[in-house]
Amino acid sequence: MERSRREILKLFGITALALNTPPVLNAFAAEQEAGHGVEGEPFVKQGGDALKAKQWAMVINTKKFEAAEDVRPLMEACHSIHNVPDMPIKRHELKWIWSAPYHNAFPMSPSKFIVEKLEHAPVIVLCNHCENPPCVRACPTQATFKRPSDGIVLMDFHRCIGCRFCMAACPYGMRSFNWRDPRPFIDKTTYNKEFPTRMRGVVEKCNFCVERLAKGLQPACVETCGNTGAMTFGDLNDPHSEIRKVLDENFTIQRKPALGTLPSLFYII
Ligand code: SF4
Ligand code: SF4
């Protein structure tokens, strides 16, 4: 699982050459400019055929992650390609994917007594892309919305007015707020000109790598795991998909299932 920053950047094609090319308004940025994604229409393709699904979902095998260091390559991959900077002050922190202690990730766990290994294992958390997302209902401007074509919960950064109602509504705390302009803190060596940067007063979160799906690529975090079986991504509605196979063969749990948000993230514990 250990991968250097250089290897990660190489993996995602963020080379010095790419960094020197003129800005390219990629498919995701174009979609952001145009507003919401159009049902049934994938983003503009770049490279391979866009991956499509009725409902994208992810299975995380917590058994594959023993220490926080195991999660770090995933965080670096995600944050590098999405221009999520390390902010110097903790309360300004921005993050799309990170690890949490088991009891934080699953506070509604029926028993406080769990096997010790699990108790101290890092649980990867990111937006659950809920099928019934309360954040979407709370947003007064429809800046956050569930894409009808594949169930991904997205942000339209241009529409966000920074009221943070979506943050208050998310029962998982999976959204970050830009308390200050994040751009000066983006690492120049990893800056991805193909992904839009945000500004002060805007909310952000994991987007299930829509811009990569549009190019026929798996989410960056999933790709970073390789074929270890640590993460599986696929169409929940396709009975023949790999993710359905994994779900059929393993006992999985979701975060705070009693809330009825219907998370699209499943955890093998
Ligand atoms: S995890 Fe939170 S931010 Fe993500 S879709 Fe669910 S309610 Fe919204
Ligand atoms: S799916 Fe993409 S945006 Fe979401 S956590 Fe993984 S790498 Fe980050």
PDB file of C-alpha atoms and ligand atoms in Angstrom:
ATOM      1  CA  MET A   1       0.000   0.000   0.000  1.00  0.00           C
ATOM      2  CA  GLU A   2       2.963   2.269   0.616  1.00  0.00           C
ATOM      3  CA  ARG A   3       3.566   4.576  -2.347  1.00  0.00           C
ATOM      4  CA  SER A   4       5.682   7.658  -2.559  1.00  0.00           C
ATOM      5  CA  ARG A   5       4.175  10.991  -3.588  1.00  0.00           C
ATOM      6  CA  ARG A   6       6.175  10.854  -6.840  1.00  0.00           C
ATOM      7  CA  GLU A   7       4.781   7.380  -7.640  1.00  0.00           C
ATOM      8  CA  ILE A   8       1.243   8.559  -6.986  1.00  0.00           C
ATOM      9  CA  LEU A   9       1.610  11.559  -9.272  1.00  0.00           C
ATOM     10  CA  LYS A  10       3.116   9.339 -11.939  1.00  0.00           C
ATOM     11  CA  LEU A  11       0.214   6.939 -11.542  1.00  0.00           C
ATOM     12  CA  PHE A  12      -2.286   9.688 -12.250  1.00  0.00           C
ATOM     13  CA  GLY A  13      -0.293  11.218 -15.070  1.00  0.00           C
ATOM     14  CA  ILE A  14       0.419  14.483 -13.291  1.00  0.00           C
ATOM     15  CA  THR A  15       3.836  15.019 -14.763  1.00  0.00           C
ATOM     16  CA  ALA A  16       6.012  18.078 -15.044  1.00  0.00           C
ATOM     17  CA  LEU A  17       4.964  18.191 -18.707  1.00  0.00           C
ATOM     18  CA  ALA A  18       1.308  18.331 -17.751  1.00  0.00           C
ATOM     19  CA  LEU A  19       1.985  21.019 -15.218  1.00  0.00           C
ATOM     20  CA  ASN A  20       3.544  23.183 -17.923  1.00  0.00           C
ATOM     21  CA  THR A  21       0.707  22.894 -20.427  1.00  0.00           C
ATOM     22  CA  PRO A  22      -1.913  25.659 -20.727  1.00  0.00           C
ATOM     23  CA  PRO A  23      -4.958  25.298 -18.501  1.00  0.00           C
ATOM     24  CA  VAL A  24      -7.463  22.863 -19.893  1.00  0.00           C
ATOM     25  CA  LEU A  25     -11.077  23.221 -18.938  1.00  0.00           C
ATOM     26  CA  ASN A  26     -11.785  19.555 -18.383  1.00  0.00           C
ATOM     27  CA  ALA A  27     -15.062  17.792 -18.598  1.00  0.00           C
ATOM     28  CA  PHE A  28     -15.836  18.237 -14.935  1.00  0.00           C
ATOM     29  CA  ALA A  29     -15.070  21.940 -14.986  1.00  0.00           C
ATOM     30  CA  ALA A  30     -17.170  22.335 -18.113  1.00  0.00           C
ATOM     31  CA  GLU A  31     -20.029  20.618 -16.356  1.00  0.00           C
ATOM     32  CA  GLN A  32     -19.574  22.922 -13.408  1.00  0.00           C
ATOM     33  CA  GLU A  33     -19.743  25.909 -15.752  1.00  0.00           C
ATOM     34  CA  ALA A  34     -22.879  24.575 -17.375  1.00  0.00           C
ATOM     35  CA  GLY A  35     -24.556  23.776 -14.082  1.00  0.00           C
ATOM     36  CA  HIS A  36     -25.972  20.354 -13.322  1.00  0.00           C
ATOM     37  CA  GLY A  37     -25.127  17.203 -15.191  1.00  0.00           C
ATOM     38  CA  VAL A  38     -27.776  16.150 -17.660  1.00  0.00           C
ATOM     39  CA  GLU A  39     -29.545  12.908 -16.948  1.00  0.00           C
ATOM     40  CA  GLY A  40     -28.375  10.102 -19.173  1.00  0.00           C
ATOM     41  CA  GLU A  41     -25.495  12.076 -20.622  1.00  0.00           C
ATOM     42  CA  PRO A  42     -21.951  11.355 -19.476  1.00  0.00           C
ATOM     43  CA  PHE A  43     -19.424  14.128 -19.201  1.00  0.00           C
ATOM     44  CA  VAL A  44     -17.296  14.884 -22.256  1.00  0.00           C
ATOM     45  CA  LYS A  45     -14.918  12.010 -22.764  1.00  0.00           C
ATOM     46  CA  GLN A  46     -11.159  12.295 -22.636  1.00  0.00           C
ATOM     47  CA  GLY A  47      -9.464   9.059 -23.574  1.00  0.00           C
ATOM     48  CA  GLY A  48     -11.392   5.851 -22.833  1.00  0.00           C
ATOM     49  CA  ASP A  49     -15.131   5.421 -22.766  1.00  0.00           C
ATOM     50  CA  ALA A  50     -16.854   6.901 -19.729  1.00  0.00           C
ATOM     51  CA  LEU A  51     -17.754   4.407 -17.020  1.00  0.00           C
ATOM     52  CA  LYS A  52     -21.499   4.355 -16.445  1.00  0.00           C
ATOM     53  CA  ALA A  53     -23.738   3.023 -13.710  1.00  0.00           C
ATOM     54  CA  LYS A  54     -27.234   3.438 -12.354  1.00  0.00           C
ATOM     55  CA  GLN A  55     -25.903   3.825  -8.816  1.00  0.00           C
ATOM     56  CA  TRP A  56     -22.200   4.007  -8.125  1.00  0.00           C
ATOM     57  CA  ALA A  57     -21.131   2.462  -4.840  1.00  0.00           C
ATOM     58  CA  MET A  58     -17.977   1.463  -3.004  1.00  0.00           C
ATOM     59  CA  VAL A  59     -16.964  -1.362  -0.684  1.00  0.00           C
ATOM     60  CA  ILE A  60     -14.100  -0.710   1.721  1.00  0.00           C
ATOM     61  CA  ASN A  61     -12.412  -3.721   3.257  1.00  0.00           C
ATOM     62  CA  THR A  62     -11.288  -2.440   6.650  1.00  0.00           C
ATOM     63  CA  LYS A  63      -9.241  -5.609   7.172  1.00  0.00           C
ATOM     64  CA  LYS A  64      -6.746  -4.340   4.607  1.00  0.00           C
ATOM     65  CA  PHE A  65      -5.911  -1.188   6.562  1.00  0.00           C
ATOM     66  CA  GLU A  66      -4.026  -1.697   9.785  1.00  0.00           C
ATOM     67  CA  ALA A  67      -2.551   1.727  10.473  1.00  0.00           C
ATOM     68  CA  ALA A  68      -3.159   5.339   9.477  1.00  0.00           C
ATOM     69  CA  GLU A  69      -0.079   5.114   7.205  1.00  0.00           C
ATOM     70  CA  ASP A  70      -1.983   2.620   5.050  1.00  0.00           C
ATOM     71  CA  VAL A  71      -4.590   5.285   4.319  1.00  0.00           C
ATOM     72  CA  ARG A  72      -2.136   8.097   3.606  1.00  0.00           C
ATOM     73  CA  PRO A  73      -1.426   7.117  -0.056  1.00  0.00           C
ATOM     74  CA  LEU A  74      -5.155   7.230  -0.770  1.00  0.00           C
ATOM     75  CA  MET A  75      -5.454  10.656   0.810  1.00  0.00           C
ATOM     76  CA  GLU A  76      -2.451  11.941  -1.110  1.00  0.00           C
ATOM     77  CA  ALA A  77      -3.768  10.595  -4.397  1.00  0.00           C
ATOM     78  CA  CYS A  78      -7.202  12.115  -3.889  1.00  0.00           C
ATOM     79  CA  HIS A  79      -6.071  15.434  -2.490  1.00  0.00           C
ATOM     80  CA  SER A  80      -3.313  15.893  -5.094  1.00  0.00           C
ATOM     81  CA  ILE A  81      -5.493  15.427  -8.145  1.00  0.00           C
ATOM     82  CA  HIS A  82      -8.322  17.502  -6.663  1.00  0.00           C
ATOM     83  CA  ASN A  83      -6.140  20.379  -5.470  1.00  0.00           C
ATOM     84  CA  VAL A  84      -7.104  19.912  -1.823  1.00  0.00           C
ATOM     85  CA  PRO A  85      -4.321  21.653   0.108  1.00  0.00           C
ATOM     86  CA  ASP A  86      -2.934  20.952   3.555  1.00  0.00           C
ATOM     87  CA  MET A  87      -4.083  24.004   5.495  1.00  0.00           C
ATOM     88  CA  PRO A  88      -1.730  25.274   8.198  1.00  0.00           C
ATOM     89  CA  ILE A  89      -4.455  25.743  10.817  1.00  0.00           C
ATOM     90  CA  LYS A  90      -6.433  22.735  12.045  1.00  0.00           C
ATOM     91  CA  ARG A  91      -9.820  24.493  12.066  1.00  0.00           C
ATOM     92  CA  HIS A  92      -9.320  25.430   8.388  1.00  0.00           C
ATOM     93  CA  GLU A  93      -8.606  21.816   7.438  1.00  0.00           C
ATOM     94  CA  LEU A  94      -9.911  20.583   4.065  1.00  0.00           C
ATOM     95  CA  LYS A  95     -10.300  16.880   3.378  1.00  0.00           C
ATOM     96  CA  TRP A  96     -12.168  14.592   1.017  1.00  0.00           C
ATOM     97  CA  ILE A  97     -10.998  11.240   2.373  1.00  0.00           C
ATOM     98  CA  TRP A  98      -9.364  10.379   5.673  1.00  0.00           C
ATOM     99  CA  SER A  99      -9.314   7.791   8.438  1.00  0.00           C
ATOM    100  CA  ALA A 100     -11.339   7.797  11.622  1.00  0.00           C
ATOM    101  CA  PRO A 101     -11.342   5.567  14.709  1.00  0.00           C
ATOM    102  CA  TYR A 102     -13.893   2.758  14.545  1.00  0.00           C
ATOM    103  CA  HIS A 103     -16.192   4.197  17.210  1.00  0.00           C
ATOM    104  CA  ASN A 104     -16.259   7.574  15.447  1.00  0.00           C
ATOM    105  CA  ALA A 105     -17.069   6.002  12.111  1.00  0.00           C
ATOM    106  CA  PHE A 106     -19.692   3.692  13.577  1.00  0.00           C
ATOM    107  CA  PRO A 107     -21.100   5.385  16.684  1.00  0.00           C
ATOM    108  CA  MET A 108     -24.315   3.382  16.376  1.00  0.00           C
ATOM    109  CA  SER A 109     -22.449   0.088  16.599  1.00  0.00           C
ATOM    110  CA  PRO A 110     -24.633  -2.233  18.699  1.00  0.00           C
ATOM    111  CA  SER A 111     -21.819  -3.210  21.039  1.00  0.00           C
ATOM    112  CA  LYS A 112     -19.066  -1.153  22.587  1.00  0.00           C
ATOM    113  CA  PHE A 113     -17.053  -4.354  22.855  1.00  0.00           C
ATOM    114  CA  ILE A 114     -15.342  -5.150  19.599  1.00  0.00           C
ATOM    115  CA  VAL A 115     -12.219  -7.075  18.728  1.00  0.00           C
ATOM    116  CA  GLU A 116      -9.170  -5.078  19.725  1.00  0.00           C
ATOM    117  CA  LYS A 117      -7.601  -5.128  16.268  1.00  0.00           C
ATOM    118  CA  LEU A 118     -10.680  -3.466  14.812  1.00  0.00           C
ATOM    119  CA  GLU A 119     -10.970  -1.002  17.662  1.00  0.00           C
ATOM    120  CA  HIS A 120      -7.589   0.478  16.757  1.00  0.00           C
ATOM    121  CA  ALA A 121      -7.804   0.081  12.991  1.00  0.00           C
ATOM    122  CA  PRO A 122      -8.290   3.186  10.832  1.00  0.00           C
ATOM    123  CA  VAL A 123     -11.652   3.313   9.104  1.00  0.00           C
ATOM    124  CA  ILE A 124     -11.593   5.173   5.800  1.00  0.00           C
ATOM    125  CA  VAL A 125     -14.321   7.787   5.582  1.00  0.00           C
ATOM    126  CA  LEU A 126     -15.491   9.910   2.676  1.00  0.00           C
ATOM    127  CA  CYS A 127     -18.808  11.172   1.389  1.00  0.00           C
ATOM    128  CA  ASN A 128     -21.258   8.254   1.375  1.00  0.00           C
ATOM    129  CA  HIS A 129     -23.037   9.491  -1.755  1.00  0.00           C
ATOM    130  CA  CYS A 130     -26.263   8.709   0.026  1.00  0.00           C
ATOM    131  CA  GLU A 131     -29.208   7.595  -2.074  1.00  0.00           C
ATOM    132  CA  ASN A 132     -31.386   9.752   0.182  1.00  0.00           C
ATOM    133  CA  PRO A 133     -29.017  12.651   0.925  1.00  0.00           C
ATOM    134  CA  PRO A 134     -30.115  15.169   3.567  1.00  0.00           C
ATOM    135  CA  CYS A 135     -27.405  17.594   2.420  1.00  0.00           C
ATOM    136  CA  VAL A 136     -29.153  17.961  -0.935  1.00  0.00           C
ATOM    137  CA  ARG A 137     -32.485  18.713   0.707  1.00  0.00           C
ATOM    138  CA  ALA A 138     -30.872  21.329   2.952  1.00  0.00           C
ATOM    139  CA  CYS A 139     -29.146  23.319   0.191  1.00  0.00           C
ATOM    140  CA  PRO A 140     -31.184  26.436  -0.683  1.00  0.00           C
ATOM    141  CA  THR A 141     -29.445  27.014  -4.029  1.00  0.00           C
ATOM    142  CA  GLN A 142     -29.148  23.441  -5.356  1.00  0.00           C
ATOM    143  CA  ALA A 143     -25.401  23.888  -5.281  1.00  0.00           C
ATOM    144  CA  THR A 144     -25.250  20.326  -4.046  1.00  0.00           C
ATOM    145  CA  PHE A 145     -27.301  17.838  -5.972  1.00  0.00           C
ATOM    146  CA  LYS A 146     -27.656  14.144  -6.670  1.00  0.00           C
ATOM    147  CA  ARG A 147     -26.930  13.356 -10.279  1.00  0.00           C
ATOM    148  CA  PRO A 148     -29.973  11.414 -11.515  1.00  0.00           C
ATOM    149  CA  SER A 149     -28.016   9.365 -14.026  1.00  0.00           C
ATOM    150  CA  ASP A 150     -25.737   7.610 -11.542  1.00  0.00           C
ATOM    151  CA  GLY A 151     -26.558   8.743  -7.993  1.00  0.00           C
ATOM    152  CA  ILE A 152     -23.346  10.687  -7.348  1.00  0.00           C
ATOM    153  CA  VAL A 153     -23.832  13.615  -4.960  1.00  0.00           C
ATOM    154  CA  LEU A 154     -21.980  16.570  -6.463  1.00  0.00           C
ATOM    155  CA  MET A 155     -21.111  20.166  -5.731  1.00  0.00           C
ATOM    156  CA  ASP A 156     -21.551  23.033  -8.156  1.00  0.00           C
ATOM    157  CA  PHE A 157     -18.959  25.366  -6.667  1.00  0.00           C
ATOM    158  CA  HIS A 158     -20.349  28.357  -8.566  1.00  0.00           C
ATOM    159  CA  ARG A 159     -23.745  28.016  -6.969  1.00  0.00           C
ATOM    160  CA  CYS A 160     -22.496  27.603  -3.384  1.00  0.00           C
ATOM    161  CA  ILE A 161     -23.237  30.675  -1.266  1.00  0.00           C
ATOM    162  CA  GLY A 162     -21.387  29.342   1.777  1.00  0.00           C
ATOM    163  CA  CYS A 163     -24.408  29.090   4.095  1.00  0.00           C
ATOM    164  CA  ARG A 164     -23.160  25.655   5.233  1.00  0.00           C
ATOM    165  CA  PHE A 165     -26.677  24.243   5.610  1.00  0.00           C
ATOM    166  CA  CYS A 166     -25.428  21.135   3.780  1.00  0.00           C
ATOM    167  CA  MET A 167     -22.657  20.711   6.339  1.00  0.00           C
ATOM    168  CA  ALA A 168     -25.122  20.921   9.188  1.00  0.00           C
ATOM    169  CA  ALA A 169     -27.412  18.431   7.459  1.00  0.00           C
ATOM    170  CA  CYS A 170     -24.743  15.810   6.750  1.00  0.00           C
ATOM    171  CA  PRO A 171     -24.875  13.392   9.678  1.00  0.00           C
ATOM    172  CA  TYR A 172     -21.406  12.112   8.844  1.00  0.00           C
ATOM    173  CA  GLY A 173     -19.429  15.373   8.796  1.00  0.00           C
ATOM    174  CA  MET A 174     -18.094  14.609   5.327  1.00  0.00           C
ATOM    175  CA  ARG A 175     -17.958  18.178   4.006  1.00  0.00           C
ATOM    176  CA  SER A 176     -15.256  20.809   4.328  1.00  0.00           C
ATOM    177  CA  PHE A 177     -15.611  24.568   4.226  1.00  0.00           C
ATOM    178  CA  ASN A 178     -13.082  26.968   2.766  1.00  0.00           C
ATOM    179  CA  TRP A 179     -12.730  29.443   5.589  1.00  0.00           C
ATOM    180  CA  ARG A 180     -10.044  31.187   3.585  1.00  0.00           C
ATOM    181  CA  ASP A 181      -8.778  31.162   0.020  1.00  0.00           C
ATOM    182  CA  PRO A 182      -7.165  27.704  -0.365  1.00  0.00           C
ATOM    183  CA  ARG A 183      -5.247  28.506  -3.537  1.00  0.00           C
ATOM    184  CA  PRO A 184      -2.049  29.879  -1.971  1.00  0.00           C
ATOM    185  CA  PHE A 185      -1.724  26.637  -0.006  1.00  0.00           C
ATOM    186  CA  ILE A 186      -1.926  24.259  -2.962  1.00  0.00           C
ATOM    187  CA  ASP A 187       1.378  22.449  -3.414  1.00  0.00           C
ATOM    188  CA  LYS A 188       2.862  23.837  -6.655  1.00  0.00           C
ATOM    189  CA  THR A 189       4.551  20.502  -7.393  1.00  0.00           C
ATOM    190  CA  THR A 190       1.262  18.609  -7.396  1.00  0.00           C
ATOM    191  CA  TYR A 191      -1.127  21.301  -8.689  1.00  0.00           C
ATOM    192  CA  ASN A 192      -3.526  19.777 -11.191  1.00  0.00           C
ATOM    193  CA  LYS A 193      -4.509  22.410 -13.730  1.00  0.00           C
ATOM    194  CA  GLU A 194      -7.203  20.140 -15.091  1.00  0.00           C
ATOM    195  CA  PHE A 195      -9.280  20.311 -11.934  1.00  0.00           C
ATOM    196  CA  PRO A 196     -11.008  23.507 -10.773  1.00  0.00           C
ATOM    197  CA  THR A 197      -9.718  25.160  -7.634  1.00  0.00           C
ATOM    198  CA  ARG A 198     -12.149  26.532  -5.076  1.00  0.00           C
ATOM    199  CA  MET A 199     -12.367  29.874  -3.358  1.00  0.00           C
ATOM    200  CA  ARG A 200     -13.128  31.215   0.094  1.00  0.00           C
ATOM    201  CA  GLY A 201     -16.687  30.561   1.280  1.00  0.00           C
ATOM    202  CA  VAL A 202     -17.273  27.383  -0.733  1.00  0.00           C
ATOM    203  CA  VAL A 203     -18.075  23.890   0.528  1.00  0.00           C
ATOM    204  CA  GLU A 204     -16.334  20.858  -0.955  1.00  0.00           C
ATOM    205  CA  LYS A 205     -16.200  17.078  -0.581  1.00  0.00           C
ATOM    206  CA  CYS A 206     -15.475  13.790  -2.384  1.00  0.00           C
ATOM    207  CA  ASN A 207     -17.042  13.642  -5.855  1.00  0.00           C
ATOM    208  CA  PHE A 208     -16.481   9.901  -6.481  1.00  0.00           C
ATOM    209  CA  CYS A 209     -13.948  11.114  -9.051  1.00  0.00           C
ATOM    210  CA  VAL A 210     -16.578  11.972 -11.682  1.00  0.00           C
ATOM    211  CA  GLU A 211     -13.897  13.532 -13.834  1.00  0.00           C
ATOM    212  CA  ARG A 212     -12.029  10.206 -13.895  1.00  0.00           C
ATOM    213  CA  LEU A 213     -15.159   8.122 -14.489  1.00  0.00           C
ATOM    214  CA  ALA A 214     -15.792  10.335 -17.522  1.00  0.00           C
ATOM    215  CA  LYS A 215     -12.433   9.180 -18.877  1.00  0.00           C
ATOM    216  CA  GLY A 216     -13.112   5.516 -18.183  1.00  0.00           C
ATOM    217  CA  LEU A 217     -10.979   5.490 -15.036  1.00  0.00           C
ATOM    218  CA  GLN A 218     -11.707   4.194 -11.541  1.00  0.00           C
ATOM    219  CA  PRO A 219     -11.659   6.642  -8.612  1.00  0.00           C
ATOM    220  CA  ALA A 220      -8.142   7.601  -7.619  1.00  0.00           C
ATOM    221  CA  CYS A 221      -8.374   6.042  -4.164  1.00  0.00           C
ATOM    222  CA  VAL A 222      -9.580   2.750  -5.619  1.00  0.00           C
ATOM    223  CA  GLU A 223      -6.827   2.766  -8.236  1.00  0.00           C
ATOM    224  CA  THR A 224      -4.227   3.461  -5.557  1.00  0.00           C
ATOM    225  CA  CYS A 225      -5.274   0.261  -3.793  1.00  0.00           C
ATOM    226  CA  GLY A 226      -4.574  -1.716  -6.978  1.00  0.00           C
ATOM    227  CA  ASN A 227      -5.838  -5.283  -6.915  1.00  0.00           C
ATOM    228  CA  THR A 228      -5.463  -5.724  -3.164  1.00  0.00           C
ATOM    229  CA  GLY A 229      -9.216  -5.980  -2.682  1.00  0.00           C
ATOM    230  CA  ALA A 230      -9.073  -3.078  -0.228  1.00  0.00           C
ATOM    231  CA  MET A 231     -11.590  -1.060  -2.236  1.00  0.00           C
ATOM    232  CA  THR A 232     -14.142  -2.088  -4.818  1.00  0.00           C
ATOM    233  CA  PHE A 233     -16.115   0.376  -6.902  1.00  0.00           C
ATOM    234  CA  GLY A 234     -19.023  -0.411  -9.182  1.00  0.00           C
ATOM    235  CA  ASP A 235     -22.668  -0.346 -10.074  1.00  0.00           C
ATOM    236  CA  LEU A 236     -24.969  -1.361  -7.247  1.00  0.00           C
ATOM    237  CA  ASN A 237     -27.795  -1.954  -9.692  1.00  0.00           C
ATOM    238  CA  ASP A 238     -25.874  -4.399 -11.873  1.00  0.00           C
ATOM    239  CA  PRO A 239     -26.278  -7.909 -10.423  1.00  0.00           C
ATOM    240  CA  HIS A 240     -23.235  -9.059 -12.414  1.00  0.00           C
ATOM    241  CA  SER A 241     -20.880  -6.305 -11.236  1.00  0.00           C
ATOM    242  CA  GLU A 242     -17.788  -6.979  -9.146  1.00  0.00           C
ATOM    243  CA  ILE A 243     -19.165  -4.900  -6.309  1.00  0.00           C
ATOM    244  CA  ARG A 244     -22.324  -6.995  -6.141  1.00  0.00           C
ATOM    245  CA  LYS A 245     -20.147 -10.112  -6.032  1.00  0.00           C
ATOM    246  CA  VAL A 246     -18.168  -8.662  -3.129  1.00  0.00           C
ATOM    247  CA  LEU A 247     -21.391  -7.702  -1.354  1.00  0.00           C
ATOM    248  CA  ASP A 248     -22.816 -11.175  -1.929  1.00  0.00           C
ATOM    249  CA  GLU A 249     -19.744 -12.844  -0.445  1.00  0.00           C
ATOM    250  CA  ASN A 250     -19.044 -10.615   2.543  1.00  0.00           C
ATOM    251  CA  PHE A 251     -20.889  -9.287   5.555  1.00  0.00           C
ATOM    252  CA  THR A 252     -20.882  -5.518   5.288  1.00  0.00           C
ATOM    253  CA  ILE A 253     -22.154  -2.616   7.320  1.00  0.00           C
ATOM    254  CA  GLN A 254     -22.999   1.004   6.512  1.00  0.00           C
ATOM    255  CA  ARG A 255     -22.536   4.120   8.604  1.00  0.00           C
ATOM    256  CA  LYS A 256     -25.559   5.187  10.686  1.00  0.00           C
ATOM    257  CA  PRO A 257     -28.013   3.033   8.733  1.00  0.00           C
ATOM    258  CA  ALA A 258     -30.884   3.921  11.092  1.00  0.00           C
ATOM    259  CA  LEU A 259     -30.963   7.457   9.678  1.00  0.00           C
ATOM    260  CA  GLY A 260     -32.367   6.248   6.374  1.00  0.00           C
ATOM    261  CA  THR A 261     -29.835   8.121   4.240  1.00  0.00           C
ATOM    262  CA  LEU A 262     -28.960   4.920   2.371  1.00  0.00           C
ATOM    263  CA  PRO A 263     -25.168   5.316   2.077  1.00  0.00           C
ATOM    264  CA  SER A 264     -23.510   3.986  -1.063  1.00  0.00           C
ATOM    265  CA  LEU A 265     -20.455   3.019   0.971  1.00  0.00           C
ATOM    266  CA  PHE A 266     -20.249  -0.450   2.477  1.00  0.00           C
ATOM    267  CA  TYR A 267     -17.653  -1.685   4.935  1.00  0.00           C
ATOM    268  CA  ILE A 268     -16.318  -5.206   5.341  1.00  0.00           C
ATOM    269  CA  ILE A 269     -15.295  -5.377   8.991  1.00  0.00           C
TER     270      ILE A 269
HETATM  271  S1  SF4 B   1     -22.377  11.579   3.342  1.00  0.00           S
HETATM  272 FE1  SF4 B   1     -23.102  13.622   3.907  1.00  0.00          FE
HETATM  273  S2  SF4 B   1     -22.367  14.933   2.226  1.00  0.00           S
HETATM  274 FE2  SF4 B   1     -22.281  12.822   1.474  1.00  0.00          FE
HETATM  275  S3  SF4 B   1     -24.273  12.503   0.432  1.00  0.00           S
HETATM  276 FE3  SF4 B   1     -24.485  11.729   2.551  1.00  0.00          FE
HETATM  277  S4  SF4 B   1     -25.355  13.463   3.674  1.00  0.00           S
HETATM  278 FE4  SF4 B   1     -24.516  14.299   1.753  1.00  0.00          FE
HETATM  279  S1  SF4 B   2     -13.649   8.599  -4.871  1.00  0.00           S
HETATM  280 FE1  SF4 B   2     -12.203  10.125  -5.696  1.00  0.00          FE
HETATM  281  S2  SF4 B   2     -12.843  12.045  -4.712  1.00  0.00           S
HETATM  282 FE2  SF4 B   2     -13.749  10.377  -3.510  1.00  0.00          FE
HETATM  283  S3  SF4 B   2     -12.262   9.913  -1.895  1.00  0.00           S
HETATM  284 FE3  SF4 B   2     -11.813   8.543  -3.578  1.00  0.00          FE
HETATM  285  S4  SF4 B   2     -10.237   9.616  -4.732  1.00  0.00           S
HETATM  286 FE4  SF4 B   2     -11.216  11.144  -3.439  1.00  0.00          FE
END
